[in-house]
XYZ file of C-alpha atoms in Angstrom:
593
model
C 105.117 112.689 99.276
C 107.342 109.730 98.267
C 110.664 110.551 96.710
C 111.618 108.730 93.551
C 114.816 106.732 93.594
C 116.314 107.515 90.180
C 119.031 104.893 90.457
C 116.406 102.182 90.566
C 115.342 103.336 87.130
C 118.810 102.734 85.749
C 119.178 99.237 87.156
C 118.459 96.054 85.261
C 114.949 95.992 86.729
C 114.258 99.709 86.337
C 110.643 99.612 85.274
C 109.828 96.876 87.768
C 111.035 99.135 90.571
C 109.218 102.116 89.093
C 105.918 100.264 88.929
C 106.262 98.632 92.335
C 107.147 101.753 94.292
C 105.564 104.624 92.415
C 102.633 103.228 90.480
C 100.177 104.919 92.833
C 101.524 108.317 91.803
C 99.940 107.686 88.414
C 96.920 105.573 89.430
C 94.095 108.071 89.808
C 90.357 107.453 89.777
C 88.524 108.256 86.574
C 87.413 111.837 86.004
C 83.800 110.913 86.765
C 84.820 109.196 90.002
C 86.953 112.170 91.046
C 84.050 114.548 90.470
C 81.826 112.330 92.603
C 84.402 111.970 95.393
C 85.121 115.692 95.371
C 81.416 116.488 95.555
C 80.822 114.115 98.469
C 83.852 115.410 100.372
C 82.786 119.043 99.830
C 79.291 118.184 101.058
C 80.670 116.476 104.159
C 83.003 119.390 104.901
C 80.085 121.837 104.637
C 78.097 119.760 107.135
C 81.035 119.689 109.553
C 81.531 123.438 109.210
C 77.873 123.946 110.207
C 78.021 121.537 113.174
C 76.343 118.730 111.195
C 73.377 120.944 110.275
C 72.315 120.919 106.650
C 71.947 124.321 105.041
C 71.269 124.349 101.308
C 72.981 127.672 100.605
C 76.102 126.763 102.594
C 76.267 123.369 100.941
C 75.997 124.814 97.440
C 78.644 127.403 98.276
C 80.918 124.648 99.563
C 80.479 122.624 96.394
C 81.004 125.665 94.176
C 84.166 126.892 95.892
C 85.711 123.416 96.013
C 85.219 122.785 92.305
C 86.164 126.369 91.461
C 89.399 125.911 93.415
C 90.354 122.898 91.302
C 89.587 124.693 88.034
C 91.349 127.932 88.981
C 94.389 126.114 90.369
C 94.859 123.994 87.267
C 94.558 127.045 85.012
C 97.004 129.140 87.049
C 99.570 126.335 87.393
C 99.640 125.819 83.622
C 99.811 129.587 83.148
C 102.925 129.995 85.298
C 104.563 126.720 84.154
C 103.230 125.448 80.804
C 105.295 122.245 80.969
C 103.811 121.265 84.338
C 102.193 117.837 84.644
C 99.173 119.476 86.307
C 96.033 118.150 84.616
C 92.426 118.585 85.781
C 92.485 115.040 87.193
C 95.755 115.474 89.073
C 94.807 118.867 90.494
C 91.363 117.550 91.457
C 93.027 114.626 93.220
C 95.194 117.077 95.165
C 92.170 119.204 96.125
C 90.304 116.053 97.151
C 93.208 114.981 99.377
C 93.368 118.439 100.922
C 89.619 118.382 101.585
C 89.918 114.995 103.304
C 92.682 116.373 105.545
C 90.396 119.257 106.475
C 87.538 116.857 107.177
C 89.778 114.840 109.500
C 90.792 117.924 111.496
C 87.241 119.245 111.965
C 85.792 115.791 112.630
C 88.432 115.201 115.303
C 87.242 118.321 117.124
C 83.619 117.205 116.894
C 84.542 113.910 118.527
C 86.430 115.772 121.240
C 83.465 118.094 121.818
C 81.046 115.202 122.134
C 83.238 113.551 124.757
C 84.573 116.411 126.858
C 82.606 119.629 126.490
C 79.274 121.063 125.515
C 80.267 124.046 123.348
C 81.771 123.594 119.889
C 84.144 126.385 118.832
C 85.187 124.825 115.472
C 88.621 126.431 115.842
C 90.014 123.572 113.783
C 88.392 125.041 110.693
C 91.146 127.661 110.710
C 93.797 125.133 111.710
C 92.570 122.809 108.961
C 92.921 125.610 106.419
C 96.603 125.876 107.289
C 96.966 122.076 107.078
C 95.471 122.095 103.585
C 97.676 125.001 102.565
C 100.798 123.195 103.809
C 99.853 119.937 102.080
C 99.005 121.568 98.757
C 102.138 123.707 98.909
C 104.300 120.569 99.162
C 102.429 118.910 96.275
C 102.448 121.994 94.036
C 106.096 122.855 94.666
C 107.169 119.227 94.650
C 105.328 118.023 91.547
C 103.758 120.881 89.602
C 105.742 124.137 89.924
C 109.467 124.338 90.644
C 109.584 127.954 91.844
C 108.630 128.280 95.511
C 107.667 131.935 95.143
C 104.896 130.814 92.780
C 103.906 127.644 94.626
C 103.300 129.549 97.869
C 100.529 131.847 96.570
C 98.973 128.996 94.563
C 98.667 126.835 97.668
C 96.567 129.515 99.384
C 93.790 129.537 96.771
C 91.822 126.419 97.724
C 91.773 126.826 101.545
C 91.106 130.575 101.253
C 88.122 130.218 98.899
C 86.570 127.499 101.044
C 87.288 129.312 104.303
C 85.724 132.580 103.122
C 82.308 131.114 102.311
C 82.119 129.481 105.750
C 80.940 132.757 107.255
C 81.631 134.289 110.632
C 83.709 131.713 112.462
C 85.756 131.918 115.587
C 89.424 132.064 114.658
C 91.455 131.471 117.790
C 95.039 132.473 118.271
C 95.775 128.838 119.121
C 94.377 127.571 115.820
C 96.189 130.160 113.737
C 99.417 129.790 115.696
C 99.414 126.005 115.322
C 98.637 126.352 111.630
C 101.527 128.748 111.070
C 103.891 126.226 112.677
C 102.696 123.484 110.304
C 103.052 125.791 107.313
C 106.570 126.745 108.397
C 107.469 123.053 108.556
C 106.218 122.574 104.987
C 108.381 125.450 103.737
C 111.380 124.080 105.641
C 110.830 120.668 104.034
C 110.831 122.093 100.518
C 113.837 124.339 101.070
C 115.845 121.481 102.566
C 115.022 119.273 99.576
C 116.145 122.033 97.243
C 119.448 122.161 99.105
C 120.102 118.482 98.310
C 121.798 118.562 94.918
C 123.539 116.428 92.346
C 127.098 116.941 91.160
C 125.649 118.899 88.245
C 123.814 121.184 90.717
C 120.297 119.883 90.028
C 118.158 119.912 93.162
C 116.166 116.933 94.390
C 112.976 118.856 93.558
C 114.125 119.578 89.997
C 115.146 115.957 89.485
C 111.814 114.705 90.817
C 109.861 116.983 88.503
C 112.017 115.996 85.524
C 111.173 112.338 86.146
C 107.491 113.105 86.683
C 107.278 115.083 83.445
C 108.902 112.185 81.642
C 106.632 109.460 83.035
C 103.367 111.295 83.409
C 103.477 113.748 80.500
C 105.891 111.901 78.168
C 108.043 115.017 78.066
C 111.688 113.938 78.541
C 113.282 117.280 77.673
C 114.363 118.273 81.191
C 115.450 114.771 82.173
C 117.480 114.358 78.987
C 119.199 117.680 79.662
C 120.063 116.521 83.180
C 121.410 113.198 81.905
C 123.410 114.936 79.182
C 125.283 116.909 81.811
C 126.685 113.603 83.090
C 127.302 111.991 79.719
C 130.752 110.921 78.618
C 131.981 110.338 75.082
C 132.912 106.744 74.355
C 133.844 104.613 71.382
C 131.187 101.918 71.070
C 131.520 98.852 68.878
C 128.639 97.390 66.866
C 128.733 94.035 65.080
C 126.417 92.932 62.296
C 125.879 89.693 60.386
C 123.967 90.161 57.146
C 122.531 87.429 54.916
C 121.902 87.905 51.215
C 118.196 87.712 50.332
C 116.174 88.657 47.224
C 114.328 91.420 49.051
C 115.239 92.735 52.480
C 118.379 91.267 53.961
C 117.998 89.920 57.513
C 120.728 91.494 59.627
C 121.702 90.479 63.139
C 122.674 93.618 65.060
C 124.831 93.341 68.180
C 125.030 96.872 69.498
C 127.288 98.164 72.236
C 124.468 100.520 73.243
C 121.999 99.246 75.807
C 118.276 99.876 75.148
C 116.707 102.046 77.825
C 116.270 103.415 80.332
C 112.514 103.803 79.784
C 109.971 105.479 77.514
C 110.560 108.097 76.116
C 114.161 108.813 77.181
C 117.289 108.409 75.078
C 117.845 104.949 73.605
C 114.627 103.462 75.022
C 113.472 102.340 71.548
C 116.822 101.543 69.942
C 115.654 98.199 68.428
C 112.682 99.944 66.810
C 114.912 102.722 65.459
C 117.264 100.112 64.019
C 114.289 98.411 62.384
C 113.098 101.695 60.855
C 116.501 102.898 59.640
C 117.630 99.496 58.335
C 114.316 99.093 56.513
C 115.106 102.239 54.537
C 118.363 100.538 53.464
C 116.556 97.340 52.370
C 117.558 95.375 55.480
C 115.576 93.876 58.362
C 117.313 94.634 61.657
C 117.189 91.850 64.250
C 118.557 93.352 67.462
C 120.296 91.009 69.882
C 120.899 91.943 73.513
C 124.587 92.175 74.376
C 126.094 92.221 77.890
C 126.191 95.471 79.806
C 123.903 97.710 81.783
C 122.201 101.058 81.655
C 125.474 102.948 81.925
C 125.572 102.299 78.162
C 122.267 104.080 77.517
C 122.243 107.130 75.276
C 120.967 110.195 77.166
C 118.957 111.864 74.404
C 116.645 110.941 71.582
C 118.698 112.994 69.106
C 121.855 111.059 69.968
C 120.014 107.771 69.528
C 118.609 108.716 66.117
C 122.067 109.812 64.961
C 123.598 106.519 66.115
C 120.848 104.431 64.485
C 121.256 106.294 61.184
C 125.026 105.856 61.257
C 124.737 102.150 62.081
C 122.236 101.526 59.263
C 124.430 103.340 56.738
C 127.529 101.398 57.737
C 125.638 98.089 57.749
C 124.327 98.794 54.254
C 127.908 99.041 53.045
C 128.863 95.534 54.201
C 129.322 93.197 51.246
C 127.769 89.722 51.419
C 130.656 87.895 49.761
C 131.217 85.006 52.178
C 130.052 81.685 50.810
C 127.709 79.608 53.010
C 130.233 76.841 53.541
C 131.857 77.485 56.910
C 129.252 77.063 59.655
C 130.142 75.205 62.819
C 127.314 74.131 65.082
C 124.779 74.848 66.341
C 126.163 73.427 69.594
C 123.883 73.371 72.637
C 125.014 72.910 76.241
C 123.819 73.277 79.820
C 126.244 74.845 82.305
C 125.005 75.236 85.873
C 121.727 77.213 85.758
C 122.322 78.454 82.218
C 122.065 77.125 78.695
C 124.372 78.139 75.868
C 123.717 77.950 72.134
C 126.759 78.437 69.911
C 127.281 78.854 66.196
C 130.353 79.964 64.290
C 130.673 81.439 60.826
C 134.328 81.155 59.984
C 136.180 82.484 63.009
C 133.255 84.620 64.208
C 131.353 82.857 66.990
C 128.019 83.665 68.612
C 127.399 82.382 72.143
C 123.780 82.904 73.218
C 123.245 82.521 76.966
C 119.865 81.910 78.625
C 118.745 81.308 82.211
C 115.307 80.016 81.186
C 113.177 78.945 82.967
C 114.937 80.866 85.758
C 115.380 84.645 85.839
C 118.657 86.576 85.722
C 119.992 90.116 85.539
C 121.915 91.543 82.599
C 125.209 89.797 81.888
C 128.138 92.029 82.812
C 130.999 93.196 80.605
C 133.496 91.389 82.829
C 131.851 88.056 82.057
C 131.910 88.835 78.343
C 135.608 89.629 78.647
C 136.352 86.269 80.271
C 134.507 84.334 77.576
C 136.164 86.378 74.845
C 139.600 85.512 76.261
C 138.735 81.813 76.339
C 137.455 81.916 72.764
C 140.639 83.562 71.491
C 142.613 80.556 72.691
C 140.712 78.540 70.091
C 140.942 81.124 67.324
C 137.438 82.576 67.698
C 136.378 86.181 67.901
C 133.303 85.679 70.046
C 130.171 87.787 70.543
C 128.124 87.098 73.655
C 124.351 87.417 73.395
C 122.179 87.682 76.494
C 119.031 85.876 75.296
C 117.035 87.781 77.932
C 114.134 85.339 77.747
C 112.933 84.582 81.275
C 111.734 86.881 84.060
C 109.561 86.591 87.132
C 110.836 83.293 88.498
C 113.718 82.435 90.819
C 116.588 84.823 90.106
C 120.108 83.571 89.418
C 123.291 85.463 88.603
C 125.455 84.615 85.631
C 128.990 84.123 86.878
C 131.930 82.143 85.570
C 133.086 80.377 88.713
C 135.098 77.856 86.704
C 136.608 78.221 83.238
C 136.489 74.504 82.544
C 132.887 73.997 81.309
C 133.044 77.094 79.098
C 136.454 76.140 77.766
C 135.073 72.701 76.953
C 132.132 74.279 75.128
C 134.332 76.503 72.950
C 136.681 73.608 72.278
C 133.707 71.487 71.263
C 132.610 74.209 68.838
C 136.115 74.365 67.345
C 136.152 70.580 66.843
C 132.945 70.773 64.827
C 133.490 70.405 61.105
C 132.645 73.337 58.879
C 129.526 72.626 56.853
C 127.636 74.183 54.030
C 124.360 75.630 55.197
C 121.153 76.934 53.747
C 119.346 79.863 55.306
C 115.817 81.253 55.075
C 114.034 84.114 56.780
C 110.514 85.308 57.566
C 109.268 88.313 59.507
C 105.998 89.361 61.097
C 105.809 92.359 58.752
C 104.804 89.947 55.982
C 102.306 87.778 57.889
C 99.514 89.263 60.010
C 99.728 88.675 63.754
C 97.429 90.241 66.343
C 99.561 90.622 69.436
C 99.521 92.674 72.613
C 101.945 95.287 73.977
C 104.457 92.614 74.964
C 105.801 92.743 71.387
C 107.062 96.087 70.110
C 107.371 97.654 66.667
C 110.244 95.545 65.303
C 108.055 92.458 65.589
C 109.099 88.808 65.307
C 111.736 87.345 63.019
C 112.740 83.726 62.407
C 115.994 82.689 60.753
C 116.055 79.041 59.709
C 119.254 77.175 58.982
C 119.640 73.772 57.402
C 122.895 72.068 58.340
C 123.517 68.413 57.496
C 119.794 67.917 56.743
C 118.797 69.228 60.184
C 116.610 72.329 60.294
C 117.244 74.889 63.027
C 115.311 78.014 64.034
C 116.706 81.163 65.626
C 113.771 83.199 66.979
C 114.165 86.938 67.563
C 111.386 88.960 69.216
C 111.254 92.701 69.892
C 110.285 92.363 73.546
C 111.613 93.150 76.987
C 112.254 89.672 78.364
C 109.750 86.788 78.436
C 107.563 84.819 80.779
C 109.223 81.788 82.388
C 108.658 78.758 80.190
C 108.260 80.739 76.958
C 111.420 79.286 75.464
C 110.376 75.772 76.433
C 106.952 76.189 74.814
C 108.526 77.448 71.581
C 110.951 74.536 71.570
C 108.112 72.042 72.019
C 106.072 73.535 69.167
C 109.059 73.790 66.832
C 110.095 70.213 67.593
C 106.625 69.113 66.553
C 107.055 70.954 63.252
C 110.461 69.441 62.501
C 112.707 72.276 63.700
C 115.285 72.425 66.462
C 115.362 75.658 68.451
C 118.715 77.406 68.565
C 117.486 80.099 70.943
C 114.693 82.542 71.688
C 116.270 86.007 71.902
C 114.497 89.217 72.899
C 115.825 92.665 72.055
C 115.381 94.112 75.577
C 113.380 96.926 74.007
C 112.254 99.615 76.441
C 109.851 101.109 73.908
C 106.820 100.061 75.952
C 108.551 100.207 79.340
C 107.072 102.662 81.856
C 104.225 103.647 79.550
C 101.928 101.721 81.861
C 103.613 102.245 85.196
C 100.473 101.296 87.109
C 100.719 97.721 85.829
C 102.868 95.144 87.525
C 106.556 95.646 86.635
C 105.703 98.638 84.415
C 105.712 96.626 81.173
C 104.609 93.294 79.735
C 107.191 90.600 79.156
C 106.646 88.320 76.173
C 103.760 85.986 76.932
C 101.994 88.296 79.389
C 99.877 90.315 76.952
C 99.886 87.742 74.152
C 99.344 84.075 75.115
C 102.625 82.274 74.608
C 100.706 79.499 72.852
C 99.688 82.066 70.208
C 103.262 83.316 69.932
C 104.551 79.759 69.552
C 102.007 78.927 66.842
C 102.945 82.076 64.973
C 106.672 81.337 65.281
C 106.064 77.898 63.747
C 104.208 79.602 60.893
C 107.139 81.957 60.282
C 109.609 79.078 60.512
C 107.679 77.221 57.831
C 107.651 80.302 55.593
C 111.393 80.675 56.141
C 111.832 76.959 55.411
C 110.222 77.441 52.011
C 112.930 80.022 51.272
C 115.925 77.931 52.317
C 118.810 78.451 49.944
C 122.594 78.720 49.942
C 122.894 82.415 50.752
C 126.134 84.326 50.950
C 126.647 86.485 54.002
C 128.754 89.345 55.275
C 129.991 90.463 58.670
C 131.338 93.708 59.935
C 132.236 95.658 63.025
C 132.451 99.404 63.302
C 133.054 101.910 66.048
C 130.866 104.932 66.767
C 131.632 107.959 68.901
C 128.635 108.509 71.155
C 127.739 110.088 74.481
C 126.549 107.539 77.050
C 125.242 107.818 80.606
C 128.411 106.497 82.193
C 128.609 105.262 85.768
C 128.834 108.743 87.307
C 125.185 109.524 86.562
C 124.015 106.306 88.190
C 126.206 106.790 91.253
C 125.159 110.420 91.695
C 121.463 109.653 91.278
C 121.917 106.925 93.889
C 123.486 109.404 96.287
C 120.739 111.977 95.642
C 118.048 109.367 96.221
C 119.609 108.127 99.458
C 120.061 111.610 100.898
C 116.595 112.784 99.873
C 114.871 109.625 101.056
C 116.642 109.667 104.420
C 115.713 113.297 104.990
C 112.087 112.791 103.915
C 111.603 109.799 106.210
C 113.047 111.637 109.197
C 110.972 114.704 108.443
C 107.730 112.726 108.193
C 108.477 110.933 111.471
C 108.613 114.345 113.142
C 105.948 116.222 111.162
C 103.036 113.798 111.597
C 103.275 113.465 115.413
C 103.829 117.226 115.705
C 100.724 117.947 113.625
C 98.609 115.622 115.763
C 99.915 117.240 118.948
C 99.126 120.715 117.603
C 95.643 119.552 116.608
C 94.935 118.268 120.106
C 96.335 121.417 121.690
C 93.939 123.579 119.677
C 91.047 121.630 121.242
C 92.363 121.998 124.764
C 93.490 125.629 124.630
C 90.274 126.810 123.001
C 88.147 124.969 125.564
């Protein structure tokens, strides 16, 4: 049974790693297919039990006990642990796997008999029963039921029911003895895993089941409790820029909290919560992705809702008194593998960084600190935005190897004259758009600016990254409509992340579920609506600090340690257990001969 590496879930590519390594844990055949496979396997096992002779009564008994085992097991597991992820499909898949193991053991003896002796003892029926018991014990205790004293008796049900209907069979000491050894190994495996613990004293088994309940059953309660035990209180800054509008005021939100880690844990849907809470205050939240990683995730849903409510209330209190007469830029530049789009309102500067069409990880806080220091030399208080708009291509890392090009960029922005500007806004909530799950609940927003008779578009999409080339396609379409693209920014929402862990990467980036040509056409439509609303709008800016509990680095480091220790032990155990089982299987043939 593969062990889940929790630290991979807290990295910048968490859901990619989840989908790549563990998608098969959640990819089961349909219920109809499972019923068919289980029926065929039970039929084949009955034939092998009866030395390949077909007996109607035995076959029907085999089918009945196999299906009854699945039903009884699922009922009892849910009875002893109501929060278990055991569903009829998952339990049936386990019973099917156990039946196939049994088939392999008995079939191996039949092959041996046909080659080396004339009398078939079928001693591997008993040995196979122990194999099935050991396998199902590991699955039940590892994934379904945390208490070993309950998992042990549950694992006996399926092999016992099937074994009893098989009639008067020879049960050799060799077969039983070998089976007991295998079963002892299974118990040793589970107990050793339980001995591997986190700093907060959660066992590897408990951690695994907490993750499984979160992904498979959408029940994050246990995982959030575990994460909360690591959490540290921090003061987190949030910046907003709000534009005066007749109806809902478009508000750029630059939060110090990182969306994530994945559905439905903690701050996974922070951009959508902002959108909901700001909407109640007559604002439209447009979340921009700031530097930082998953150590800035909130561990619980309650904490996230509290933070979103507080942020919306504080943002509503910001007065839009600044006249639209002090915009510098937009200034666009290419530095190494990255592009930068800069605008400044007074002494507040936004620097939006993109690797498109290449792919990059989250920008780190250290990089933001370097750029902030450079900007201060020119009198700017700068906010860095990670545009987060290209994934799946060649990966590059954002590093400042030389200050010079970035210093030149900020200096160029400072040399720009301040201009009056007009601003307009349109959002997907006011114009129908049929899109796929690559765009989440906060939708698409377009802010248009007119500076010195040039029209610019800032596109904000509630997505987790974008297909390579998405930005370039939007720029081409907007150019054709008379707009210059400032930047395409995604929110890095994890609202849809890990809901479909069987799909590649675990989520759809923008342009994967909705053709980017459709997105681009729709963005042009919104830009034109926003253009019709261009006016000299006053604006307001604010920054406030919230006290919140975040993951912190300790949780990530400890999960990494737990994963390494558990994975190393599991690999070593499997390397011993499989050869040992095969040797014991062969010995049962020879000794019983």
